[in-house]
Coordinates of C-alpha atoms and ligand atoms in Angstrom, one line a residue:
X250 CA 6.2 49.4 159.1
X251 CA 5.7 45.6 159.3
X252 CA 2.9 44.3 161.6
X253 CA 5.4 42.2 163.6
X254 CA 6.8 45.4 165.1
X255 CA 3.5 46.3 166.7
X256 CA 2.6 44.7 170.1
X257 CA -0.5 44.9 172.2
X258 CA -0.5 44.4 176.0
X259 CA -2.8 45.4 178.9
X260 CA 0.1 46.7 180.9
X261 CA 3.6 47.8 179.7
X262 CA 6.3 48.5 182.2
X263 CA 9.5 50.3 181.2
X264 CA 12.3 49.3 183.4
X265 CA 13.3 46.0 185.1
X266 CA 14.8 47.2 188.3
X267 CA 13.2 46.6 191.7
X268 CA 10.3 49.0 190.9
X269 CA 9.5 47.7 187.4
X270 CA 9.7 44.0 188.4
X271 CA 7.6 44.4 191.5
X272 CA 5.0 46.3 189.5
X273 CA 5.1 43.6 186.9
X274 CA 4.6 40.9 189.5
X275 CA 1.5 42.5 190.9
X276 CA 0.1 43.4 187.5
X277 CA 0.5 39.9 186.3
X278 CA -0.8 38.2 189.4
X279 CA -4.5 39.2 189.1
X280 CA -6.5 36.8 186.9
X281 CA -7.5 38.5 183.6
X282 CA -4.7 41.0 183.8
X283 CA -1.9 38.7 182.9
X284 CA -0.9 40.4 179.7
X285 CA 2.0 42.3 181.0
X286 CA 5.2 43.2 179.3
X287 CA 8.5 44.6 180.7
X288 CA 10.7 46.6 178.4
X289 CA 14.3 47.2 179.5
X290 CA 17.4 48.6 177.9
X291 CA 19.4 46.3 180.0
X292 CA 19.1 42.6 180.7
X293 CA 16.8 42.7 183.8
X294 CA 19.3 41.5 186.4
X295 CA 21.9 44.1 185.3
X296 CA 19.6 46.9 186.6
X297 CA 21.1 49.2 189.2
X298 CA 18.9 47.8 191.9
X299 CA 21.3 44.9 191.8
X300 CA 24.0 47.2 193.1
X301 CA 22.1 48.2 196.2
X302 CA 24.2 47.1 199.2
X303 CA 23.2 48.0 202.7
X304 CA 19.6 47.1 203.3
X305 CA 15.9 47.7 203.2
X306 CA 14.3 49.5 206.1
X307 CA 11.2 48.1 208.0
X308 CA 10.2 48.3 211.6
X309 CA 10.1 44.6 212.2
X310 CA 11.5 45.1 215.7
X311 CA 13.5 41.8 215.5
X312 CA 16.5 43.0 217.5
X313 CA 15.0 45.8 219.6
X314 CA 11.7 47.6 219.9
X315 CA 10.6 49.5 216.8
X316 CA 7.4 50.9 215.3
X317 CA 6.3 52.0 211.8
X318 CA 5.3 55.4 213.4
X319 CA 8.9 56.0 214.3
X320 CA 10.0 55.0 210.8
X321 CA 7.5 57.4 209.3
X322 CA 8.6 60.2 211.5
X323 CA 12.3 59.6 210.7
X324 CA 11.4 59.7 207.0
X325 CA 9.6 63.0 207.4
X326 CA 12.3 64.6 209.5
X327 CA 15.1 63.1 207.4
X328 CA 13.4 64.7 204.3
X329 CA 13.5 68.1 206.1
X330 CA 9.7 68.3 206.2
X331 CA 9.3 68.4 202.5
X332 CA 8.1 64.7 202.6
X333 CA 4.4 64.1 202.0
X334 CA 3.4 62.7 205.4
X335 CA 0.7 60.3 204.4
X336 CA 3.1 58.8 201.8
X337 CA 5.7 58.4 204.6
X338 CA 3.1 56.7 206.9
X339 CA 2.2 54.3 204.1
X340 CA 5.8 53.6 203.3
X341 CA 6.6 52.7 206.9
X342 CA 3.4 50.7 207.5
X343 CA 3.6 48.7 204.3
X344 CA 7.3 48.2 204.6
X345 CA 6.8 45.4 207.2
X346 CA 4.6 43.3 205.0
X347 CA 6.8 44.1 202.0
X348 CA 9.8 42.6 203.6
X349 CA 7.9 39.5 204.7
X350 CA 6.6 39.1 201.2
X351 CA 10.1 39.2 199.8
X352 CA 11.1 36.6 202.4
X353 CA 8.2 34.4 201.4
X354 CA 9.2 34.7 197.8
X355 CA 12.6 33.3 198.6
X356 CA 14.9 36.3 199.4
X357 CA 17.8 35.0 201.5
X358 CA 18.1 37.6 204.2
X359 CA 20.9 37.5 206.8
X360 CA 19.6 35.9 210.0
X361 CA 19.9 36.3 213.8
X362 CA 21.0 33.3 215.7
X363 CA 17.3 32.4 216.3
X364 CA 16.6 32.5 212.6
X365 CA 14.8 35.9 212.4
X366 CA 15.7 38.4 209.7
X367 CA 18.7 40.3 211.1
X368 CA 18.6 44.1 211.2
X369 CA 21.3 46.8 211.4
X370 CA 21.5 50.5 212.0
X371 CA 21.4 53.1 209.2
X372 CA 21.6 56.9 209.1
X373 CA 18.7 58.9 210.4
X374 CA 16.7 55.8 211.6
X375 CA 16.0 56.2 215.3
X376 CA 13.9 54.9 218.2
X377 CA 11.3 57.0 219.8
X378 CA 11.4 60.1 217.5
X379 CA 15.1 60.7 217.5
X380 CA 16.4 59.4 220.8
X381 CA 19.1 57.0 219.5
X382 CA 19.9 54.9 216.4
X383 CA 17.7 51.8 216.0
X384 CA 18.3 48.5 214.1
X385 CA 15.8 48.8 211.3
X386 CA 17.6 47.8 208.1
X387 CA 17.0 44.2 206.9
X388 CA 19.8 43.0 204.8
X389 CA 21.4 40.1 202.8
X390 CA 25.0 40.8 203.7
X391 CA 25.9 43.8 201.5
X392 CA 24.1 42.4 198.5
X393 CA 20.6 43.2 199.4
X394 CA 19.6 44.7 196.0
X395 CA 21.2 41.8 194.1
X396 CA 19.0 39.4 196.1
X397 CA 15.9 41.4 195.5
X398 CA 16.4 41.6 191.8
X399 CA 17.1 37.8 191.5
X400 CA 14.1 37.0 193.6
X401 CA 11.7 39.3 191.7
X402 CA 13.0 38.3 188.2
X403 CA 12.4 34.6 189.0
X404 CA 8.9 35.3 190.2
X405 CA 8.1 37.3 187.1
X406 CA 9.3 34.5 184.8
X407 CA 7.0 32.2 186.8
X408 CA 4.1 34.5 186.2
X409 CA 4.7 34.6 182.4
X410 CA 5.5 38.2 182.2
X411 CA 6.8 39.0 178.6
X412 CA 10.3 40.5 178.7
X413 CA 11.7 42.7 175.9
X414 CA 15.3 43.0 176.9
X415 CA 17.6 45.5 175.3
X416 CA 14.8 47.7 174.1
X417 CA 15.3 51.4 174.6
X418 CA 12.4 53.7 175.3
X419 CA 12.3 56.6 172.8
X420 CA 8.7 58.0 173.2
X421 CA 5.6 57.7 175.3
X422 CA 2.3 58.0 173.4
X423 CA 0.2 60.6 175.2
X424 CA -2.8 62.4 173.8
X425 CA -4.3 65.0 176.0
X426 CA -4.2 63.4 179.4
X427 CA -4.4 59.8 178.2
X428 CA -1.5 57.4 177.7
X429 CA -1.7 54.8 174.9
X430 CA 1.6 53.1 174.9
X431 CA 5.3 53.5 174.2
X432 CA 7.7 53.4 171.3
X433 CA 11.1 51.6 171.8
X434 CA 14.2 50.9 169.8
X435 CA 15.3 47.3 169.6
X436 CA 19.0 47.6 170.1
X437 CA 20.0 44.4 168.3
X438 CA 18.3 45.4 165.0
X439 CA 17.7 49.1 165.1
X440 CA 14.0 48.5 164.5
X441 CA 11.3 50.7 166.2
X442 CA 8.5 48.8 168.0
X443 CA 5.2 50.2 169.0
X444 CA 3.8 48.9 172.3
X445 CA 0.1 49.6 172.4
X446 CA -1.2 49.4 176.0
X447 CA -4.1 50.2 178.3
X448 CA -1.6 51.4 180.9
X449 CA 2.1 52.2 181.0
X450 CA 4.4 52.4 184.0
X451 CA 7.7 54.2 183.8
X452 CA 10.4 52.7 186.2
X453 CA 13.7 53.8 184.5
X454 CA 15.6 54.5 187.7
X455 CA 17.9 57.4 188.6
X456 CA 20.1 59.9 186.7
X457 CA 23.3 60.3 188.7
X458 CA 25.3 60.2 185.5
X459 CA 24.8 63.9 185.1
X460 CA 27.5 64.4 187.8
X461 CA 31.3 63.8 187.5
X462 CA 31.6 61.6 190.6
X463 CA 28.7 59.2 191.1
X464 CA 27.8 55.9 192.5
X465 CA 25.3 55.3 189.7
X466 CA 25.6 52.8 186.9
X467 CA 26.3 53.9 183.3
X468 CA 22.7 53.2 182.4
X469 CA 21.3 55.7 184.9
X470 CA 20.6 58.4 182.5
X471 CA 17.0 59.4 183.4
X472 CA 15.4 58.4 180.1
X473 CA 11.9 58.0 181.5
X474 CA 11.6 61.5 183.1
X475 CA 13.3 63.2 180.2
X476 CA 11.0 61.6 177.6
X477 CA 8.0 62.5 179.6
X478 CA 9.2 66.1 180.2
X479 CA 9.5 66.5 176.5
X480 CA 5.9 65.3 176.2
X481 CA 4.7 68.0 178.6
X482 CA 4.6 66.1 181.8
X483 CA 5.9 68.1 184.9
X484 CA 8.8 66.9 187.1
X485 CA 8.7 67.4 190.8
X486 CA 11.4 68.7 193.3
X487 CA 14.3 68.2 190.8
X488 CA 16.6 70.5 192.8
X489 CA 17.0 67.8 195.5
X490 CA 19.8 65.4 194.5
X491 CA 21.5 63.4 197.2
X492 CA 25.3 63.1 197.7
X493 CA 26.2 59.9 199.6
X494 CA 29.0 60.7 202.0
X495 CA 31.1 57.6 201.3
X496 CA 32.2 57.0 197.7
X497 CA 35.6 55.5 197.1
X498 CA 37.9 58.5 196.7
X499 CA 38.3 59.6 193.1
X500 CA 36.0 56.9 191.7
X501 CA 32.6 57.4 193.4
X502 CA 32.0 53.7 193.8
X503 CA 29.7 53.3 196.8
X504 CA 30.8 52.2 200.2
X505 CA 27.5 51.4 201.9
X506 CA 26.3 53.3 204.9
X507 CA 26.1 49.7 206.4
X508 CA 29.7 50.1 207.3
X509 CA 28.8 53.0 209.7
X510 CA 25.7 51.0 210.7
X511 CA 27.9 48.3 211.9
X512 CA 30.1 50.8 213.8
X513 CA 32.5 52.3 211.2
X514 CA 33.7 55.9 212.1
X515 CA 34.5 58.9 209.8
X516 CA 37.8 60.7 210.6
X517 CA 39.4 63.8 209.1
X518 CA 43.0 64.2 208.1
X519 CA 44.0 64.6 211.8
X520 CA 42.3 61.4 212.8
X521 CA 39.5 63.3 214.6
X522 CA 35.9 62.0 214.7
X523 CA 34.5 65.2 213.2
X524 CA 30.8 64.2 213.3
X525 CA 30.9 65.0 217.0
X526 CA 30.9 68.6 216.0
X527 CA 28.0 68.3 213.5
X528 CA 25.6 65.8 214.9
X529 CA 26.3 65.1 218.6
X530 CA 23.5 62.6 219.1
X531 CA 23.6 60.4 215.9
X532 CA 27.3 61.1 215.0
X533 CA 28.2 59.0 212.0
X534 CA 24.6 57.9 211.6
X535 CA 23.1 61.3 210.9
X536 CA 21.3 61.7 207.6
X537 CA 23.4 61.7 204.4
X538 CA 22.9 65.4 203.5
X539 CA 24.4 66.5 206.8
X540 CA 27.3 64.1 206.7
X541 CA 28.2 64.9 203.1
X542 CA 28.2 68.7 204.0
X543 CA 30.3 67.9 207.1
X544 CA 32.9 66.1 204.9
X545 CA 32.9 69.0 202.4
X546 CA 33.3 71.5 205.2
X547 CA 36.2 69.6 206.8
X548 CA 37.9 69.4 203.4
X549 CA 37.3 73.0 202.6
X550 CA 38.7 74.0 206.0
X551 CA 41.9 72.2 205.3
X552 CA 41.2 69.3 207.7
X553 CA 40.8 66.6 205.0
X554 CA 43.4 64.0 204.3
X555 CA 45.8 65.4 201.6
X556 CA 45.4 63.7 198.3
X557 CA 47.8 63.4 195.4
X558 CA 48.2 66.8 193.5
X559 CA 45.9 65.2 190.9
X560 CA 43.1 64.4 193.3
X561 CA 40.9 66.2 195.7
X562 CA 41.4 65.8 199.5
X563 CA 39.3 63.2 201.2
X564 CA 38.4 61.8 204.7
X565 CA 38.8 58.3 206.2
X566 CA 36.1 55.7 206.9
X567 CA 37.6 53.6 209.7
X568 CA 36.3 50.1 210.0
X569 CA 39.6 48.5 211.3
X570 CA 38.2 48.1 214.8
X571 CA 35.3 45.9 213.5
X572 CA 37.5 42.9 213.0
X573 CA 38.1 40.5 210.1
X574 CA 35.3 38.0 210.9
X575 CA 32.6 40.6 211.1
X576 CA 33.7 42.5 208.0
X577 CA 34.0 39.3 205.9
X578 CA 30.6 38.1 207.1
X579 CA 28.5 41.2 207.0
X580 CA 30.3 43.4 204.4
X581 CA 32.1 41.0 202.1
X582 CA 31.5 43.0 198.8
X583 CA 32.8 46.1 200.5
X584 CA 36.0 44.3 201.5
X585 CA 36.3 43.0 197.9
X586 CA 35.8 46.5 196.4
X587 CA 38.6 48.0 198.6
X588 CA 41.0 45.2 197.7
X589 CA 40.2 45.5 194.0
X590 CA 40.0 49.2 193.5
X591 CA 42.3 50.5 196.3
X592 CA 44.6 47.6 196.9
X593 CA 43.7 48.0 200.5
X594 CA 42.2 45.8 203.2
X595 CA 39.6 47.6 205.4
X596 CA 40.6 45.2 208.1
X597 CA 44.0 46.8 208.3
X598 CA 43.5 50.4 207.0
X599 CA 40.8 53.0 206.9
X600 CA 39.1 53.6 203.5
X601 CA 39.7 56.9 201.7
X602 CA 36.2 58.4 200.9
X603 CA 34.6 61.4 199.3
X604 CA 30.9 62.3 198.8
X605 CA 29.4 60.8 195.6
X606 CA 26.3 61.8 193.6
X607 CA 23.9 59.1 194.5
X608 CA 20.1 59.5 194.5
X609 CA 17.4 61.6 192.8
X610 CA 14.8 62.6 195.3
X611 CA 12.8 64.4 192.6
X612 CA 11.3 62.9 189.5
X613 CA 7.9 62.1 187.9
X614 CA 5.2 63.3 190.3
X615 CA 2.7 60.6 191.3
X616 CA -0.2 60.1 193.7
X617 CA -0.2 57.3 196.3
X618 CA -1.2 54.7 193.6
X619 CA 1.6 55.6 191.2
X620 CA -0.6 57.6 188.8
X621 CA 1.3 60.4 187.2
X622 CA 0.2 63.9 188.2
X623 CA -0.4 66.4 185.5
X624 CA -1.0 69.7 187.3
X625 CA -0.7 71.7 190.5
X626 CA -4.2 70.7 191.6
X627 CA -3.2 67.0 191.5
X628 CA -5.1 66.0 188.3
X629 CA -3.7 62.7 186.9
X630 CA -3.0 61.2 183.5
X631 CA -5.1 58.3 182.5
X632 CA -3.2 55.0 182.1
X633 CA 0.2 56.5 183.0
X634 CA 2.1 55.4 186.1
X635 CA 5.6 55.8 187.5
X636 CA 7.4 54.1 190.3
X637 CA 10.9 53.7 191.8
X638 CA 13.7 56.2 191.7
X639 CA 12.5 58.0 188.6
X640 CA 9.2 58.8 190.5
X641 CA 8.4 61.3 193.2
X642 CA 5.4 60.4 195.5
X643 CA 7.0 62.4 197.5
X644 CA 8.2 60.1 200.2
X645 CA 11.8 61.3 200.5
X646 CA 11.2 65.0 200.5
X647 CA 14.4 67.0 200.4
X648 CA 16.7 64.1 201.5
X649 CA 16.2 60.4 201.4
X650 CA 17.2 58.2 204.4
X651 CA 19.3 55.1 203.6
X652 CA 17.3 51.9 203.0
X653 CA 14.2 53.8 202.1
X654 CA 14.6 53.5 198.3
X655 CA 14.4 49.8 198.3
X656 CA 11.2 50.1 200.5
X657 CA 9.9 52.7 198.1
X658 CA 10.3 50.3 195.1
X659 CA 8.5 47.5 196.8
X660 CA 5.7 49.5 198.6
X661 CA 4.8 51.9 195.8
X662 CA 5.7 49.4 193.1
X663 CA 3.1 47.1 194.6
X664 CA 0.5 49.8 195.0
X665 CA 1.0 51.0 191.4
X666 CA 0.9 47.4 190.1
X667 CA -2.4 46.7 191.9
X668 CA -4.0 49.9 190.7
X669 CA -2.8 49.2 187.2
X670 CA -4.2 45.7 187.1
X671 CA -7.6 47.0 188.3
X672 CA -7.5 49.8 185.8
X673 CA -6.8 47.6 182.8
X674 CA -9.6 45.3 183.8
X675 CA -12.0 48.2 183.6
X676 CA -11.1 49.8 180.3
X677 CA -11.0 48.7 176.7
X678 CA -7.8 49.3 174.7
X679 CA -8.1 52.6 172.8
X680 CA -7.4 53.2 169.2
X681 CA -3.8 54.0 168.4
X682 CA -3.0 56.4 165.5
X683 CA -1.4 54.7 162.5
X684 CA 1.5 57.1 162.7
X685 CA 2.2 56.4 166.4
X686 CA 5.9 55.8 165.8
X687 CA 6.5 58.9 163.6
X688 CA 7.7 61.1 166.4
X689 CA 10.2 58.5 167.6
X690 CA 11.4 57.9 164.0
X691 CA 11.9 61.7 163.5
X692 CA 14.0 61.9 166.7
X693 CA 16.2 59.1 165.6
X694 CA 16.4 60.2 161.9
X695 CA 17.4 63.7 163.0
X696 CA 20.2 62.5 165.3
X697 CA 21.5 60.0 162.6
X698 CA 21.6 62.8 160.0
X699 CA 23.5 65.4 162.1
X700 CA 26.7 66.1 160.4
X701 CA 28.7 68.7 162.3
X702 CA 31.7 67.9 164.3
X703 CA 30.7 68.6 167.9
X704 CA 31.9 65.8 170.1
X705 CA 29.5 64.1 172.5
X706 CA 32.3 63.3 175.0
X707 CA 33.2 66.9 175.3
X708 CA 29.6 68.0 175.9
X709 CA 29.2 65.2 178.4
X710 CA 32.3 66.1 180.3
X711 CA 31.3 69.8 180.5
X712 CA 27.8 68.9 181.8
X713 CA 29.3 66.7 184.5
X714 CA 31.8 69.4 185.6
X715 CA 29.1 72.1 185.8
X716 CA 26.7 69.8 187.8
X717 CA 29.5 68.7 190.2
X718 CA 31.1 72.0 190.8
X719 CA 28.1 74.3 190.7
X720 CA 24.9 72.2 191.3
X721 CA 26.6 69.8 193.8
X722 CA 26.7 69.8 197.6
X723 CA 27.1 73.6 198.0
X724 CA 25.3 75.9 195.6
X725 CA 25.0 79.7 195.1
X726 CA 22.8 81.9 192.9
X727 CA 25.1 83.7 190.6
X728 CA 27.1 80.6 189.6
X729 CA 23.9 78.7 189.1
X730 CA 22.4 81.3 186.8
X731 CA 25.5 80.9 184.7
X732 CA 25.2 77.1 184.9
X733 CA 21.6 77.3 183.6
X734 CA 22.8 79.3 180.5
X735 CA 25.8 76.9 179.9
X736 CA 23.6 73.8 180.1
X737 CA 21.1 75.4 177.7
X738 CA 23.9 75.9 175.1
X739 CA 25.2 72.3 175.7
X740 CA 21.6 71.1 174.9
X741 CA 21.8 73.0 171.7
X742 CA 25.3 71.7 170.9
X743 CA 24.0 68.1 171.0
X744 CA 21.9 68.9 168.0
X745 CA 25.2 69.3 166.1
X746 CA 26.9 66.0 167.2
X747 CA 27.9 63.7 164.4
X748 CA 26.9 60.0 165.0
X749 CA 29.9 58.2 163.7
X750 CA 28.2 54.7 163.5
X751 CA 25.7 54.5 160.7
X752 CA 24.8 50.9 161.3
X753 CA 21.6 49.5 162.7
X754 CA 22.7 46.7 165.1
X755 CA 23.8 47.9 168.6
X756 CA 24.5 51.5 167.5
X757 CA 25.9 52.6 170.8
X758 CA 26.9 55.9 169.3
X759 CA 23.3 56.8 168.7
X760 CA 22.2 55.4 172.0
X761 CA 24.8 57.4 174.0
X762 CA 23.7 60.6 172.2
X763 CA 20.0 59.9 173.2
X764 CA 21.1 59.3 176.8
X765 CA 23.2 62.4 176.8
X766 CA 20.3 64.5 175.6
X767 CA 18.1 63.0 178.3
X768 CA 20.7 63.8 181.0
X769 CA 21.2 67.3 179.7
X770 CA 17.4 68.0 179.8
X771 CA 17.3 66.8 183.4
X772 CA 20.5 68.7 184.4
X773 CA 19.0 71.8 182.9
X774 CA 15.8 71.4 184.9
X775 CA 17.7 70.5 188.0
X776 CA 19.9 73.6 187.8
X777 CA 16.9 75.9 187.0
X778 CA 14.9 74.5 190.0
X779 CA 18.0 74.8 192.3
X780 CA 18.5 78.4 191.2
X781 CA 14.9 79.2 191.9
X782 CA 14.8 77.7 195.5
X783 CA 16.3 80.5 197.6
X784 CA 16.6 78.6 200.9
X785 CA 18.6 75.6 202.2
X786 CA 16.7 72.4 202.9
X787 CA 17.9 68.8 203.0
X788 CA 20.3 68.1 200.1
X789 CA 19.8 71.6 198.7
X790 CA 22.4 73.8 200.4
X791 CA 22.6 77.4 199.3
X792 CA 25.6 79.5 200.4
X793 CA 23.6 82.7 199.7
X794 CA 20.5 81.5 201.5
X795 CA 21.8 79.2 204.3
X796 CA 18.5 78.9 206.3
X797 CA 15.4 76.9 205.7
X798 CA 12.6 79.2 204.8
X799 CA 9.2 77.5 205.6
X800 CA 7.3 80.7 205.0
X801 CA 8.3 80.9 201.4
X802 CA 9.5 77.5 200.3
X803 CA 7.6 74.7 202.2
X804 CA 6.2 73.6 198.9
X805 CA 7.0 71.2 196.1
X806 CA 8.4 72.5 192.9
X807 CA 6.8 71.4 189.6
X808 CA 8.9 72.1 186.5
X809 CA 7.7 71.9 182.9
X810 CA 10.0 71.9 179.9
X811 CA 8.3 74.4 177.6
X812 CA 9.5 76.0 174.4
X813 CA 13.1 75.1 175.3
X814 CA 12.8 76.7 178.7
X815 CA 11.8 75.7 182.2
X816 CA 8.5 76.9 183.6
X817 CA 8.0 76.5 187.4
X818 CA 5.0 76.3 189.7
X819 CA 4.3 74.8 193.1
X820 CA 2.3 72.0 194.8
X821 CA 1.5 71.9 198.5
X822 CA 3.3 69.6 200.9
X823 CA 1.1 67.1 202.9
X824 CA 1.7 68.2 206.6
X825 CA -1.2 66.3 208.0
X826 CA 0.7 64.4 210.8
X827 CA 3.7 66.4 212.1
X828 CA 4.4 70.1 212.5
X829 CA 7.7 71.1 210.8
X830 CA 10.4 71.7 213.3
X831 CA 14.1 72.6 213.0
X832 CA 16.2 69.5 212.2
X833 CA 18.6 68.5 215.0
X834 CA 20.4 65.2 215.3
Ligands
LIG167 C1 25.6 51.6 194.5 C2 24.2 51.8 195.0 C3 23.8 51.2 196.3 C4 22.5 51.4 196.8 N1 22.2 50.9 198.0 C5 20.9 51.0 198.5 C6 20.5 50.4 199.7 O1 21.3 49.6 200.3 N2 19.3 50.6 200.1 C7 18.4 51.4 199.4 O2 17.3 51.5 199.9 N3 18.8 52.0 198.3 C8 20.0 51.8 197.8 N4 20.4 52.4 196.6 C9 19.3 53.1 195.8 C10 18.5 52.1 195.1 O3 19.2 51.0 194.8 C11 17.9 52.7 193.8 O4 17.3 53.9 194.0 C12 16.9 51.7 193.2 O5 17.4 50.4 193.1 C13 16.3 52.1 191.9 O6 15.5 51.1 191.4 P1 14.6 51.3 190.2 O7 13.8 50.1 190.0 O8 13.8 52.6 190.3 O9 15.6 51.5 189.0 P2 16.9 50.7 188.5 O10 17.1 49.5 189.3 O11 18.0 51.6 188.2 O12 16.3 50.1 187.1 C14 16.1 50.9 186.0 C15 15.6 50.1 184.9 O13 15.1 50.9 183.8 C16 15.6 50.5 182.6 N5 15.7 51.6 181.7 C17 16.3 52.8 181.9 N6 16.2 53.6 180.8 C18 15.5 52.9 179.9 C19 15.1 53.1 178.5 N7 15.4 54.2 177.9 N8 14.4 52.1 177.9 C20 14.2 50.9 178.5 N9 14.5 50.7 179.7 C21 15.2 51.6 180.4 C22 16.9 49.8 182.9 O14 17.2 48.8 181.9 C23 16.6 49.2 184.3 O15 16.0 47.9 184.1 C24 21.6 52.2 196.1 C25 22.0 52.8 194.8 C26 23.2 52.6 194.3 C27 23.6 53.3 193.0

């Protein structure tokens, strides 16, 4: 391999979404630690963070009284008490400064008439420990994530962060418990590059593409967690995957919870405001898991709006009473989506919606400084970090509240970036083996040489159907046991797929197969964890075990991919602030 394909940096960050860019900003800010690289399979501003719509939660109290303590409590209760409570306290405390930092860095937030950052309501965010909804979500119309990404990217360029765009992570170099770098495929040339580093942070985002209907971008294939799992790193709480209540019917494209935050109402096929039955206090602003289940229950009970024979039934999100001016000013992209995809104006007609697979609560386990956890005792890898949706600190527990992901990226991205920059200043760069890229090369060679006629599209479609129908909103034991076996055979089938394109430049055939294998490994782990958790908590709703069981299951799952199977163990939940209580809204 030519020397030009080896690179050396202090810190290498994989992923250029909100988490990766914020980490890079912090890691590159401290003098002496300015040798930071960001590797991304996409051009940075195409990362999924740019699609985030509704807002970023912080108890600024600009419109009405609010406190970080209330925010932390809501986060813990919203997570059905599986949330680590010190992590939630940090999230809520540091959210306030994080939002002001973004403002100071140039983020154009929507404003109140007096010029303060405006705030709106969002599901599960309340005043005084659950009394009533509170205005906590700071926003830039319905383009909050887009603005965050633009702001952070510009700041990273200013700080001389080196960007390697369209480089695809294939392997993370780990020996024992020490990380030494990563190997990535340059998409334009097909060349492998070794990035030798003192510290690596994985921020590759979510993996909603394992489901048939999802709000997630095509690139959200869970590459980081899957590569680490194959390297022996455990994954945490993978059974908890959030369905957002309001995806555009049949397409899954997200309609932000901000619509309900501004007063939008969900109605069933008879026009009834059904959330009155399910969450009498918070109604349409109850947490997402409850609303997604309520919609599924209405539809199953025959009270949905009747779809075409080809499509499932749905419910309506009614925003017609909000008026044209307010919709155009506060939710302009949502209005555009409806006009473009549904030929419908939400000013005149309610929006047809169905739940859509949205957010991975689980992922790579980390401590409060983003260091990746190696075992049930909380031991950590040296020089290996994770942040953002692919990580699990665990601040979202069994169900994330809206607006808490963007906060998570900034708060824990910043903490990880700071820790990394201190770490790289203290250690020398290790020696990297001469054959560092061999494993990655073997993976790619093997895929390129497969010659059987299995079709990737067919395998992908089967995975999505299994995950949607069996490991979706409602789950039950027997069906999931079967799903685990089916996913296992789909994993094996990918080893027979023929890669049609034999070229080097932009070989999307090969890339999609890599991504499919990553998704399948994570789907397999998700199904195994969901089958194992015999209770209902947050987004994990078992029809055969419909109650929460704190006696047996108030613990985090850790899952290892070992010898082609999943091994499970548990890690305690941090309950140091609040006693778990039944969740009522
Ligand atoms: C439609 C939508 C709306 C949302 N709205 C909100 C909201 O209003 N508020 C909120 O709090 N949350 C919201 N969320 C959730 C939130 O936006 C995401 O959880 C968050 O942005 C994820 O950020 P991230 O930095 O972890 O990953 P991403 O932004 O997804 O970025 C992942 C990065 O990893 C890179 N990458 C991935 N795989 C590889 C690989 N193999 N090699 C190299 N690079 C790789 C990609 O190129 C990309 O740069 C929304 C999510 C969606 C889908």
